[in-house]
Each structure stands twice: as C-alpha cells, then as structure tokens.
PDB file of C-alpha atoms in Angstrom:
ATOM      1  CA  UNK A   1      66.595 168.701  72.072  1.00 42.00           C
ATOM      2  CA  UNK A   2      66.583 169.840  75.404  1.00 41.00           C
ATOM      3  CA  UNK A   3      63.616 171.293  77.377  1.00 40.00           C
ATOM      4  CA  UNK A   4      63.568 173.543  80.496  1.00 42.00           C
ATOM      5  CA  UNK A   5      62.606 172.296  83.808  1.00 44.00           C
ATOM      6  CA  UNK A   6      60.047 173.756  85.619  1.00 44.00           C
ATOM      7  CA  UNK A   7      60.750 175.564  88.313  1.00 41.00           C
ATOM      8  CA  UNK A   8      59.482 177.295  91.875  1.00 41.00           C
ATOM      9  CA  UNK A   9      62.871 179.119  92.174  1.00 39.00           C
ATOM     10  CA  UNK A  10      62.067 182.684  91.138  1.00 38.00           C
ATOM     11  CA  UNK A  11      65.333 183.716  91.201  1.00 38.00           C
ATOM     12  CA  UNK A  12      66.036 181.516  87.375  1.00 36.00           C
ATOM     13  CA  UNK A  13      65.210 183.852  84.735  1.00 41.00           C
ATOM     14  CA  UNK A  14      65.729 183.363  80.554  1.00 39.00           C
ATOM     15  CA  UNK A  15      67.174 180.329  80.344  1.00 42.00           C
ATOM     16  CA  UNK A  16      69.099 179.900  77.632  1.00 40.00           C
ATOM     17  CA  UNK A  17      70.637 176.545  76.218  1.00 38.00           C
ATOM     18  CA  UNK A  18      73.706 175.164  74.012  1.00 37.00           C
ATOM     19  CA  UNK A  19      72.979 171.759  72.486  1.00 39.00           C
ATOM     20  CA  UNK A  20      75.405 169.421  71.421  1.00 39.00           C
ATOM     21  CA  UNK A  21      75.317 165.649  70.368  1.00 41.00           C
ATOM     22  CA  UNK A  22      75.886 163.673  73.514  1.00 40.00           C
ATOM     23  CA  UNK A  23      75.608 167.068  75.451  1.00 37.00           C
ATOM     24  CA  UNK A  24      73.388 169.401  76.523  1.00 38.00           C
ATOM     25  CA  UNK A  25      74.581 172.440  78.921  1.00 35.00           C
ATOM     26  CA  UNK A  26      71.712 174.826  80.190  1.00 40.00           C
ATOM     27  CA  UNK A  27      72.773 178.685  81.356  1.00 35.00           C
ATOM     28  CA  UNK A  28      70.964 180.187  83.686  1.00 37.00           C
ATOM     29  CA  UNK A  29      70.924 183.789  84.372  1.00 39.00           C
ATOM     30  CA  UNK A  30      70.039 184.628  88.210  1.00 42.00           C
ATOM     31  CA  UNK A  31      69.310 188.434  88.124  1.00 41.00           C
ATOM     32  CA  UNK A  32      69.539 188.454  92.140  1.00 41.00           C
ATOM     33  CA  UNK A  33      72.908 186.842  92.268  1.00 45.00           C
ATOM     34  CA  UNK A  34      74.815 189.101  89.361  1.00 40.00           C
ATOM     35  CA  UNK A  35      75.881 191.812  91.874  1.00 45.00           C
ATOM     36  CA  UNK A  36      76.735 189.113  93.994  1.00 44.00           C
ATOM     37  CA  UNK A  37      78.936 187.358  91.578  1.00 40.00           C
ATOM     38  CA  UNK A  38      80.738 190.315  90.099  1.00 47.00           C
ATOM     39  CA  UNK A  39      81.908 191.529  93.251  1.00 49.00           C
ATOM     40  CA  UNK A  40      83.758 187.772  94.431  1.00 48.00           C
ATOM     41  CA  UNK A  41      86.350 189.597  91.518  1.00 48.00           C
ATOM     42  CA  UNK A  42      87.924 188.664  88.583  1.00 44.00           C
ATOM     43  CA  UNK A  43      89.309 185.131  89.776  1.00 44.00           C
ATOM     44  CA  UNK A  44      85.780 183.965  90.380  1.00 37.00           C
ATOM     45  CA  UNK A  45      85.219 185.176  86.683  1.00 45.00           C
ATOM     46  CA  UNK A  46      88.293 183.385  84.964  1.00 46.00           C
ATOM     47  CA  UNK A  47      86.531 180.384  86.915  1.00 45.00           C
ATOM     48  CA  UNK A  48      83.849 180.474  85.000  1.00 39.00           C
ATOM     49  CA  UNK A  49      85.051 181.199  81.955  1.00 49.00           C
ATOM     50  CA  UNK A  50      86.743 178.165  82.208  1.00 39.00           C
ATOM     51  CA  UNK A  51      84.530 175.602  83.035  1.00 43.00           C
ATOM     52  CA  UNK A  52      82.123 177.074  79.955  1.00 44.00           C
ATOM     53  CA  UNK A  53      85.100 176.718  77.954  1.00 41.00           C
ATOM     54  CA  UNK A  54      85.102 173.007  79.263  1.00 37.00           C
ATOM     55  CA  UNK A  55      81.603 172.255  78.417  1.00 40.00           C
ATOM     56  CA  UNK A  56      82.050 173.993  74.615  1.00 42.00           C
ATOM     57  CA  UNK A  57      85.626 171.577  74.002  1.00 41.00           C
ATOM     58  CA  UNK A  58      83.180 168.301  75.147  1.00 43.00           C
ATOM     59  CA  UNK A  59      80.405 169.416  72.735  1.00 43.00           C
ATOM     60  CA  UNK A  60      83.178 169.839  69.917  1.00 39.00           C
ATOM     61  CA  UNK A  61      84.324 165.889  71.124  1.00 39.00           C
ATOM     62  CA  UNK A  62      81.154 164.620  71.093  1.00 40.00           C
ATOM     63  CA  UNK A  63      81.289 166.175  67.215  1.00 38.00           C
ATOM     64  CA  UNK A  64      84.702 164.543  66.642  1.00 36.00           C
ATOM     65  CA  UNK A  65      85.150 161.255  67.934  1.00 37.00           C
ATOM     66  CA  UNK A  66      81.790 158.968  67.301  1.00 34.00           C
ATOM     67  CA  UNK A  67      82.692 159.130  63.204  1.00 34.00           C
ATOM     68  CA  UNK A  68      82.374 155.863  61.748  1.00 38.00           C
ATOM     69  CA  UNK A  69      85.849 154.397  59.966  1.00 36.00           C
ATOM     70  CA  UNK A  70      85.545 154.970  56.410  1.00 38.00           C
ATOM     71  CA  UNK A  71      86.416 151.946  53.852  1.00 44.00           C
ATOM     72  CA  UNK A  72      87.060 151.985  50.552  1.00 52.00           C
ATOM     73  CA  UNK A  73      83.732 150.260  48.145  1.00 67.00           C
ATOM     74  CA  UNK A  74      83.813 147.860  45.873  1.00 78.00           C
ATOM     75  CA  UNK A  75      85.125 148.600  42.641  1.00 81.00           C
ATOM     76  CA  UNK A  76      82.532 148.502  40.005  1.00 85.00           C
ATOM     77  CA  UNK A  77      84.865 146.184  37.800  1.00 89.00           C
ATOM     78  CA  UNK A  78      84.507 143.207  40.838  1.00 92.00           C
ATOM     79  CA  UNK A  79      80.712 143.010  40.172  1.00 95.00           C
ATOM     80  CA  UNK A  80      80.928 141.693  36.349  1.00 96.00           C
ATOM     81  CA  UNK A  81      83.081 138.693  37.572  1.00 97.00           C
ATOM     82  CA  UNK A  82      81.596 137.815  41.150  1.00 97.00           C
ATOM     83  CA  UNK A  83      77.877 137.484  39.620  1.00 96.00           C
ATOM     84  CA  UNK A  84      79.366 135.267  37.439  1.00 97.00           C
ATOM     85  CA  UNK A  85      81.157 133.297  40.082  1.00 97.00           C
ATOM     86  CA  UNK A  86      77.549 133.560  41.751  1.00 97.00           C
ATOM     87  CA  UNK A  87      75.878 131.714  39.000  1.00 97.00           C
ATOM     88  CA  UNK A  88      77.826 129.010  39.149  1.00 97.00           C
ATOM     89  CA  UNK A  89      77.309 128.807  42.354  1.00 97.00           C
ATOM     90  CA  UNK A  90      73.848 128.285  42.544  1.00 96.00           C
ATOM     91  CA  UNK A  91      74.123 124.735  40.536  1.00 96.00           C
ATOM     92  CA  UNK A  92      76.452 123.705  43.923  1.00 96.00           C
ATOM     93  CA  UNK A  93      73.817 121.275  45.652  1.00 94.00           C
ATOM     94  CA  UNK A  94      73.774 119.571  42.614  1.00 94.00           C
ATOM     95  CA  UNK A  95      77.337 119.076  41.344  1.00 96.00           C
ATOM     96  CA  UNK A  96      78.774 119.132  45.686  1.00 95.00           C
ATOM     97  CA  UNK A  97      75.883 117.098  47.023  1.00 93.00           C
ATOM     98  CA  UNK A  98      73.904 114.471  44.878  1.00 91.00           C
ATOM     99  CA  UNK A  99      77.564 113.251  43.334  1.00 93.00           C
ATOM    100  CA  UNK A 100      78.967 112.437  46.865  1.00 94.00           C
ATOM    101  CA  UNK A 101      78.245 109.816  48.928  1.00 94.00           C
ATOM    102  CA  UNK A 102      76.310 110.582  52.109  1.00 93.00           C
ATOM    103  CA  UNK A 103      78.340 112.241  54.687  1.00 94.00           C
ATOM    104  CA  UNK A 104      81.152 112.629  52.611  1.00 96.00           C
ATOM    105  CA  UNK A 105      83.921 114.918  53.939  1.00 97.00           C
ATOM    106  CA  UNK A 106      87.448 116.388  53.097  1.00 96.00           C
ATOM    107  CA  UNK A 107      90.346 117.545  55.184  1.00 95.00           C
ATOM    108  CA  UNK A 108      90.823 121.048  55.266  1.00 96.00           C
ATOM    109  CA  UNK A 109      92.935 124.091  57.116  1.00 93.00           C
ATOM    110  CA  UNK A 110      90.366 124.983  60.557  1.00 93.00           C
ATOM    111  CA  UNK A 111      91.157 128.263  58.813  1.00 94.00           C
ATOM    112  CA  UNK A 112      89.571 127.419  55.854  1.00 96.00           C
ATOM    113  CA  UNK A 113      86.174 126.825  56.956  1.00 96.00           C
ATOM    114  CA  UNK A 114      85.654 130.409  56.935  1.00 96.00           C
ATOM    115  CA  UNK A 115      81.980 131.249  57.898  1.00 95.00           C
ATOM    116  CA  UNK A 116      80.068 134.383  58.356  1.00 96.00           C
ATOM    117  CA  UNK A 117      80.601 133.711  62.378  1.00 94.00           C
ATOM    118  CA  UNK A 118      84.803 134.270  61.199  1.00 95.00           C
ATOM    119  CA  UNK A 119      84.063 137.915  59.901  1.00 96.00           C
ATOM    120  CA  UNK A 120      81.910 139.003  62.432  1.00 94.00           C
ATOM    121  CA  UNK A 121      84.416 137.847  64.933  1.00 94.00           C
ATOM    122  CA  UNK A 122      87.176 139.790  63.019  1.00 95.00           C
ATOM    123  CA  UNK A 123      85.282 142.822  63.079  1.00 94.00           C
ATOM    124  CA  UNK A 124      85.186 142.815  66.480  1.00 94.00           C
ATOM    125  CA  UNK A 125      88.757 142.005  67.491  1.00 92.00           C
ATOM    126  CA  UNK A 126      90.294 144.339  65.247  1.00 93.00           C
ATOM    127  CA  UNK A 127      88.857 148.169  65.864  1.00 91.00           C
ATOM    128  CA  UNK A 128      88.920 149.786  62.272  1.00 90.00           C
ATOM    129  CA  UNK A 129      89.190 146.701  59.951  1.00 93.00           C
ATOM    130  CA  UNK A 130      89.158 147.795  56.733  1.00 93.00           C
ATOM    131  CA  UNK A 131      86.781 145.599  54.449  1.00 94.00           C
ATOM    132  CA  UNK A 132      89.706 145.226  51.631  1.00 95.00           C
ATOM    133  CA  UNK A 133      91.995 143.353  54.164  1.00 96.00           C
ATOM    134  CA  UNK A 134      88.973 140.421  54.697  1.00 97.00           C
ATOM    135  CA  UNK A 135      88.369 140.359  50.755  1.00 96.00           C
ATOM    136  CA  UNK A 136      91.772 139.364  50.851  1.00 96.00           C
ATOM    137  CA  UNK A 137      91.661 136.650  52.944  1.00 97.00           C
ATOM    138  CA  UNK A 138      88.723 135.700  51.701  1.00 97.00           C
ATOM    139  CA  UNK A 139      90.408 134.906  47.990  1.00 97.00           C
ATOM    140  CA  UNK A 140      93.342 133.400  50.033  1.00 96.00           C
ATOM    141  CA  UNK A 141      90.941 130.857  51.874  1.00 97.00           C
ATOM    142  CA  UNK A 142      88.936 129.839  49.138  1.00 98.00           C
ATOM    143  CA  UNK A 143      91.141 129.845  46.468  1.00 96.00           C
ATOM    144  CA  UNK A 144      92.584 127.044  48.792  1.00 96.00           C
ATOM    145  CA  UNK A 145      89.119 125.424  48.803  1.00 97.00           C
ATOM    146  CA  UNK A 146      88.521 124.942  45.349  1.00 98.00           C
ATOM    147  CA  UNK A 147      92.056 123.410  44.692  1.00 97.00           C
ATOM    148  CA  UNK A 148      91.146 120.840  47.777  1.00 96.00           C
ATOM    149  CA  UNK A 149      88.234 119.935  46.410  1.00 97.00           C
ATOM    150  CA  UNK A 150      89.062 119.280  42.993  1.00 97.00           C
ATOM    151  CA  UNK A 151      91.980 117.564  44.106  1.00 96.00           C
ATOM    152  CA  UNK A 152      89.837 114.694  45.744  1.00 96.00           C
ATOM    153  CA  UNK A 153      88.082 114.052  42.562  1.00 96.00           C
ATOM    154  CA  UNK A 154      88.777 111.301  40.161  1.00 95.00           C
ATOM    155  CA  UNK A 155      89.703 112.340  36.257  1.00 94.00           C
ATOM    156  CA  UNK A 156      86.055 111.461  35.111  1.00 95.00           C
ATOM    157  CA  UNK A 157      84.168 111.915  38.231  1.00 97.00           C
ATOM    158  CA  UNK A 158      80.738 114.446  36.865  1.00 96.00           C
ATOM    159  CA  UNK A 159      81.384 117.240  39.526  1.00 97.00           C
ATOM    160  CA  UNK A 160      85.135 117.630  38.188  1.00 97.00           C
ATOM    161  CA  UNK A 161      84.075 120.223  34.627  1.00 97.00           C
ATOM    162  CA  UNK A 162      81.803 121.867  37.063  1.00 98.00           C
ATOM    163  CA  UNK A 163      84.232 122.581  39.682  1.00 98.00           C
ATOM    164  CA  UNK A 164      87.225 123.362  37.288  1.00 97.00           C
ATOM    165  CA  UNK A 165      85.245 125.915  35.736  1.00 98.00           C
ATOM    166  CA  UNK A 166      84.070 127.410  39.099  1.00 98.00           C
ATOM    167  CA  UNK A 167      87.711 127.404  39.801  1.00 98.00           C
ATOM    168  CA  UNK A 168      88.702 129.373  36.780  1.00 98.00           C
ATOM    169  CA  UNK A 169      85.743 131.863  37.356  1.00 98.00           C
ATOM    170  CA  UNK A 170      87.103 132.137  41.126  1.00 98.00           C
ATOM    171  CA  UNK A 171      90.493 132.854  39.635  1.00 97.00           C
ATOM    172  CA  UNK A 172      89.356 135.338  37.010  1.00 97.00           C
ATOM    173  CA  UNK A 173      87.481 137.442  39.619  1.00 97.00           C
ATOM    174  CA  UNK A 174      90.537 137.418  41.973  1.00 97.00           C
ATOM    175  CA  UNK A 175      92.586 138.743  38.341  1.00 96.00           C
ATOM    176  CA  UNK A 176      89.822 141.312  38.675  1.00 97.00           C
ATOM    177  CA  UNK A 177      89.751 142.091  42.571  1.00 96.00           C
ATOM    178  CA  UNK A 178      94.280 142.876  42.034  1.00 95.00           C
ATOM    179  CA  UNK A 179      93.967 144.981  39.277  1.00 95.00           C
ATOM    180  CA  UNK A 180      91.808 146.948  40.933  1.00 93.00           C
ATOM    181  CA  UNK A 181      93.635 148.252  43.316  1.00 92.00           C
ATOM    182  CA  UNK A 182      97.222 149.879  43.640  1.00 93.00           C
ATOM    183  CA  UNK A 183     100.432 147.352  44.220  1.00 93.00           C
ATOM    184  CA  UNK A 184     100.914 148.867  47.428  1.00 93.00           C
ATOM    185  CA  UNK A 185      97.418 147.676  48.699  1.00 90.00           C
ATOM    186  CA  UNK A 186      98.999 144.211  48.731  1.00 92.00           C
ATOM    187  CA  UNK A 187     102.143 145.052  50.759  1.00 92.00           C
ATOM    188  CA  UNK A 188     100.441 146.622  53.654  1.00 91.00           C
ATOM    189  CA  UNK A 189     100.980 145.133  56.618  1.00 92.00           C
ATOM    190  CA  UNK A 190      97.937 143.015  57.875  1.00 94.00           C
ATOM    191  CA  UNK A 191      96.386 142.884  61.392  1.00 94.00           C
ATOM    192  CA  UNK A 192      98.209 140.370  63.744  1.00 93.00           C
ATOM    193  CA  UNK A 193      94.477 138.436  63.777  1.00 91.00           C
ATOM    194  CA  UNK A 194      94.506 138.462  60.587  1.00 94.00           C
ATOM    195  CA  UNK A 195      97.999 137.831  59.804  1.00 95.00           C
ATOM    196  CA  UNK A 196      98.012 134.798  62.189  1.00 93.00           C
ATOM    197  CA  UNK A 197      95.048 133.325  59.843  1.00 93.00           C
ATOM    198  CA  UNK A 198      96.883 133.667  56.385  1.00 94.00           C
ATOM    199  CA  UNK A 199     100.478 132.711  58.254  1.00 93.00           C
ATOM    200  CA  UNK A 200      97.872 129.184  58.397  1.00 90.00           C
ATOM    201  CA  UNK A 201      96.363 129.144  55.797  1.00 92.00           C
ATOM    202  CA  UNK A 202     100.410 129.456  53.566  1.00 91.00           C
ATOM    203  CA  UNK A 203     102.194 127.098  55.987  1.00 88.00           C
ATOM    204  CA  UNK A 204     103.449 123.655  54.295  1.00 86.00           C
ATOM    205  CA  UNK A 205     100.888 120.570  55.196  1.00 83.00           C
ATOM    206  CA  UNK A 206     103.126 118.240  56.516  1.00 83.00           C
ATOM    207  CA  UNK A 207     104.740 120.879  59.016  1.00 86.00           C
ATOM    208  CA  UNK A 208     100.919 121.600  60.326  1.00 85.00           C
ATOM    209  CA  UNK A 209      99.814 119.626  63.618  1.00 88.00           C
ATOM    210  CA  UNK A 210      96.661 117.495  63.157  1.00 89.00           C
ATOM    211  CA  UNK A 211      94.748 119.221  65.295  1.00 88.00           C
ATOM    212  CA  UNK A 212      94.994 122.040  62.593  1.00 90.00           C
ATOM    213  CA  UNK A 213      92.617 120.041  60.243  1.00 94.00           C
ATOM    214  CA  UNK A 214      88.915 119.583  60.090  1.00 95.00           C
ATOM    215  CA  UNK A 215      86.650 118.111  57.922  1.00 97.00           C
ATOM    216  CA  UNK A 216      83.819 119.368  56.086  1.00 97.00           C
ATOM    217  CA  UNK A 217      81.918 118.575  53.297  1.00 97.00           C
ATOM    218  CA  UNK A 218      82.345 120.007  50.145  1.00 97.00           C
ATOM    219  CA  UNK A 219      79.114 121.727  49.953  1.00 96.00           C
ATOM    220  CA  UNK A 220      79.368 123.421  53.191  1.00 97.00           C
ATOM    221  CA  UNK A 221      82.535 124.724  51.857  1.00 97.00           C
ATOM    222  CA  UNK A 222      81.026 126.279  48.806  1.00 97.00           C
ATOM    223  CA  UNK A 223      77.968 127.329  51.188  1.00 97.00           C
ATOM    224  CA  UNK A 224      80.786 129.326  53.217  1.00 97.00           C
ATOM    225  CA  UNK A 225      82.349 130.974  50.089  1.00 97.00           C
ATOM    226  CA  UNK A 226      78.870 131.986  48.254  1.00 96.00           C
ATOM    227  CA  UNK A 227      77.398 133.574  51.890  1.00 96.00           C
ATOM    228  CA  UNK A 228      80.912 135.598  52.807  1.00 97.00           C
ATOM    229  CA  UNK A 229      81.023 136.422  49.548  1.00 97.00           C
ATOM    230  CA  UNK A 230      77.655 138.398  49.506  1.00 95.00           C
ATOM    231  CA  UNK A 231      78.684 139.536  53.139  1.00 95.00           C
ATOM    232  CA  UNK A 232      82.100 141.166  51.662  1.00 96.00           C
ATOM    233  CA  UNK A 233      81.093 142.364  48.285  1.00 96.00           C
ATOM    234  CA  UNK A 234      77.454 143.257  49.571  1.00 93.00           C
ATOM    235  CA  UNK A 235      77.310 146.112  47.036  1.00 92.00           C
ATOM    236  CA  UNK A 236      77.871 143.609  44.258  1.00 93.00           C
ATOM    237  CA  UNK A 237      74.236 142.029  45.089  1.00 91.00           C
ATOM    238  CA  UNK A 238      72.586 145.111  46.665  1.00 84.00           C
ATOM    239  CA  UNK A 239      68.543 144.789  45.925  1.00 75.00           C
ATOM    240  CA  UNK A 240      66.861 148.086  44.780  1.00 66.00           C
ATOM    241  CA  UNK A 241      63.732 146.799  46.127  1.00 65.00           C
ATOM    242  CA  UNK A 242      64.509 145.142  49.424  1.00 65.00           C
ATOM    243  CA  UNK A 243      67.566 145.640  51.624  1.00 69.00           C
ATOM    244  CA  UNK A 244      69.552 142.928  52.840  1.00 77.00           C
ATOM    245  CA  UNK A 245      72.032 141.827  55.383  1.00 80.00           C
ATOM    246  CA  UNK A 246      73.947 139.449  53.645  1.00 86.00           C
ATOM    247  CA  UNK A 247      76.446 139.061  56.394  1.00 91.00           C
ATOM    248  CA  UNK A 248      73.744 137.827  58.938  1.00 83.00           C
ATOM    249  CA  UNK A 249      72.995 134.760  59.764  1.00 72.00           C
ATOM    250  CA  UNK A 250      69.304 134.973  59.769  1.00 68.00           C
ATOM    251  CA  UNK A 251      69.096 136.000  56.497  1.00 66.00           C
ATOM    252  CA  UNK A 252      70.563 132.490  55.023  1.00 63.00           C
ATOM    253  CA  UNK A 253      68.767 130.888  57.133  1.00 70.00           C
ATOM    254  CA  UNK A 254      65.519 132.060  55.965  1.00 61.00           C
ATOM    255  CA  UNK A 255      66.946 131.840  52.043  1.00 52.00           C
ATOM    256  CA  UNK A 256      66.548 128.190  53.083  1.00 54.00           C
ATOM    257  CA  UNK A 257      63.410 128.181  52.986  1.00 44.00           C
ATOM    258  CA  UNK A 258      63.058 129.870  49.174  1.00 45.00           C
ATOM    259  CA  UNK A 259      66.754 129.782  47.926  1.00 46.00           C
ATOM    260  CA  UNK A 260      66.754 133.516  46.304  1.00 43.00           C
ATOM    261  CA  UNK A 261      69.211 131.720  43.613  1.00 41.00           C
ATOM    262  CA  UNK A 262      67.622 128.744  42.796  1.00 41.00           C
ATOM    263  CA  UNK A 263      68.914 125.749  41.020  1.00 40.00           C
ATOM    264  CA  UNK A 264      68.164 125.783  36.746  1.00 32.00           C
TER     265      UNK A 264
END
C-alpha cells in the first residue's frame, strides 16, 4: 500500500491513488493550476490522457507477466509404486555397502550420476521446464543404473536378489509413471539441455569417448536415485506435519544425521 507524502506545497489537494502490484501511481489534483491547464487546449489534454493510459497498461503487466509456469502433479497412481520402490530403498547401505569391498566403484555414463545439483541446474537453464520432462529422464538414467549395477555382480553374490527385485520395482513404477499419461506426452520434443543428456545417456558404449565415464560407487548411485526421486515426485512423500524440501541439499544432509527411513 501506498501512503501520501507530506507536504508544505499548499497548492496539492485530495490526493487520490491507483495501486497496482509492482506499481503505484499517485494523482494529484492542484486546484490553482486547473484553469491553467484547461486553457494550454485540448492537445495538452490528449497528453495526459495518454500517459494515464500508460501507467493503467503497466499496472495490468505487472498483473500479467510475474505468473508462475504451471506443471502438471503427480498422478495419484505413481505414489502406490514409488513408496514401494522407497522401501526397498532404505535396506541400500546394507545390500550396496557392507557387500562391497572398500572403495569399490563402477563405470558409469557422467550423465548417469544424476544428483540433486543436475536438476537444480536444469531448472535454471531451461525457463519453463516442465517437471514431467525431468521424471523422464530421471527413469531413463536410472533405469540405466540398476542394469549397471547388477551387471557387475556375480550369479550368487548376496546383493544380487536384492537388487533384481529393486530393479523390477523400478520397472513396475516406470509401467506406472507411462500409463499415466497420454502417448503423445512421450513424443514431445525435449529441451536441447535435456535432449543432449538422454542423446548420452542412449548412445552405444563403445562409440562413447572415455572421458564420458566416471566412476562411482554403487551406493552413491542408489543415494542419487532415492534423493531425486523425493525431489521429482515430492508430492508422493509430502509430510502433513512438517514440510520438506526434498530437492535441497541441506535437507539430506541433515537426514544424515537421523536417516528419516531407517534400515529394518
């Protein structure tokens, strides 16, 4: 809200005041200076007519333009299958950790180590990014993760049941995540960003140069696909009693110090 100035001008009478978001025009009315105005004729008028005009079309802007870009939420039908996903995942340090040796590492697409730091970066590179097109990368990525993983693991090693079935529960909720939306969804042309990443992440191995691979463990990588997870299905895991930001950084960091899914 705007409030008058005070004054020692005499001649500024009744002001009078048009508030608009990001805008604020005050009118004053100078009762000495009407004569004096309506005499300079009617070009002097139009004038002012429109520059008041002016200031009314940047109040309607400032209406207009700072809407937020509207994305589509989660379908209710995703939740059933992620939380699932998400319960398996909470057994991770034991099944990706304790049955590895120390520092034990896999080669993977750079693409594929896909943290929260990747999303946020997205977000900001490509105006208007709607939430549906990083869900789908995010199956894309991952579903590359799991098959990596399992792949380095002998017939009978005791992380391989655990990781095929977190594979299959992966798979079923990606079942879930195309039915759920129209055919059409999935033919849409993608953000050159983002387009770039899966054009990666689908290219044949041996046709990749090596400084396209990293290495990571495979806990980290199951770290990466529970937190984006949360960040990109938020609604999925949405507390009634506290609010979080799943897709910060701080807030993993403190579920360090009490894991909110802790190991049975």
């Amino acid at each position: 809200m705007c409030v008058p100035q005070k004054t020692h001008t005499e001649e500024l009478q009744t002001p009078v005041f048009f508030v608009w978001p990001a805008l604020c025009v005050r009118v004053f009315t100078h009762s000495t200076n009407i004569k004096a105005l309506q005499s300079r004729g009617h070009k002097l008028k139009s004038m002012v007519q429109v520059s008041t005009l002016v200031y009314l079309l940047g109040g309607l802007l400032g209406l207009v333009l700072p809407l937020p870009v509207l994305t589509a939420s989660t379908p209710a039908s995703m939740c059933t299958p992620l939380k699932t996903l998400n319960d398996s995942l909470s057994h991770r340090r034991r099944y990706m950790k304790h049955n590895f040796p120390i520092n034990y590492t896999i080669r993977v697409h750079h693409e594929e180590i896909f943290r929260l730091s990747n999303i946020n970066r997205m977000r900001l590179q490509v105006e208007g990014l709607d939430e549906l097109v990083l869900q789908r990368l995010w199956f894309q990525v991952n579903q590359g993760v799991l098959k990596k993983i399992i792949r380095v693991m002998p017939e009978r090693h005791p992380s391989r049941p655990y990781t095929t079935e977190l594979e299959r529960r992966f798979r079923d909720a990606e079942g879930v995540f195309v039915q759920s939306h129209p055919a059409e969804v999935f033919q849409q042309e993608l953000p050159e960003t983002i387009q770039d990443t899966w054009d990666h992440l689908t290219e044949e191995p041996d046709r990749l140069p090596e400084s396209s691979w990293r290495y990571a463990s495979p806990k980290s990588l199951l770290d990466n696909l529970c937190n984006t997870m949360h960040c990109l299905f938020s609604e999925c895991f949405a507390s009634a009693e506290v609010q979080q930001d799943y897709c910060g950084v701080s807030h993993w960091r403190k579920g360090r110090k009490k894991d909110p899914y802790p190991e049975s």
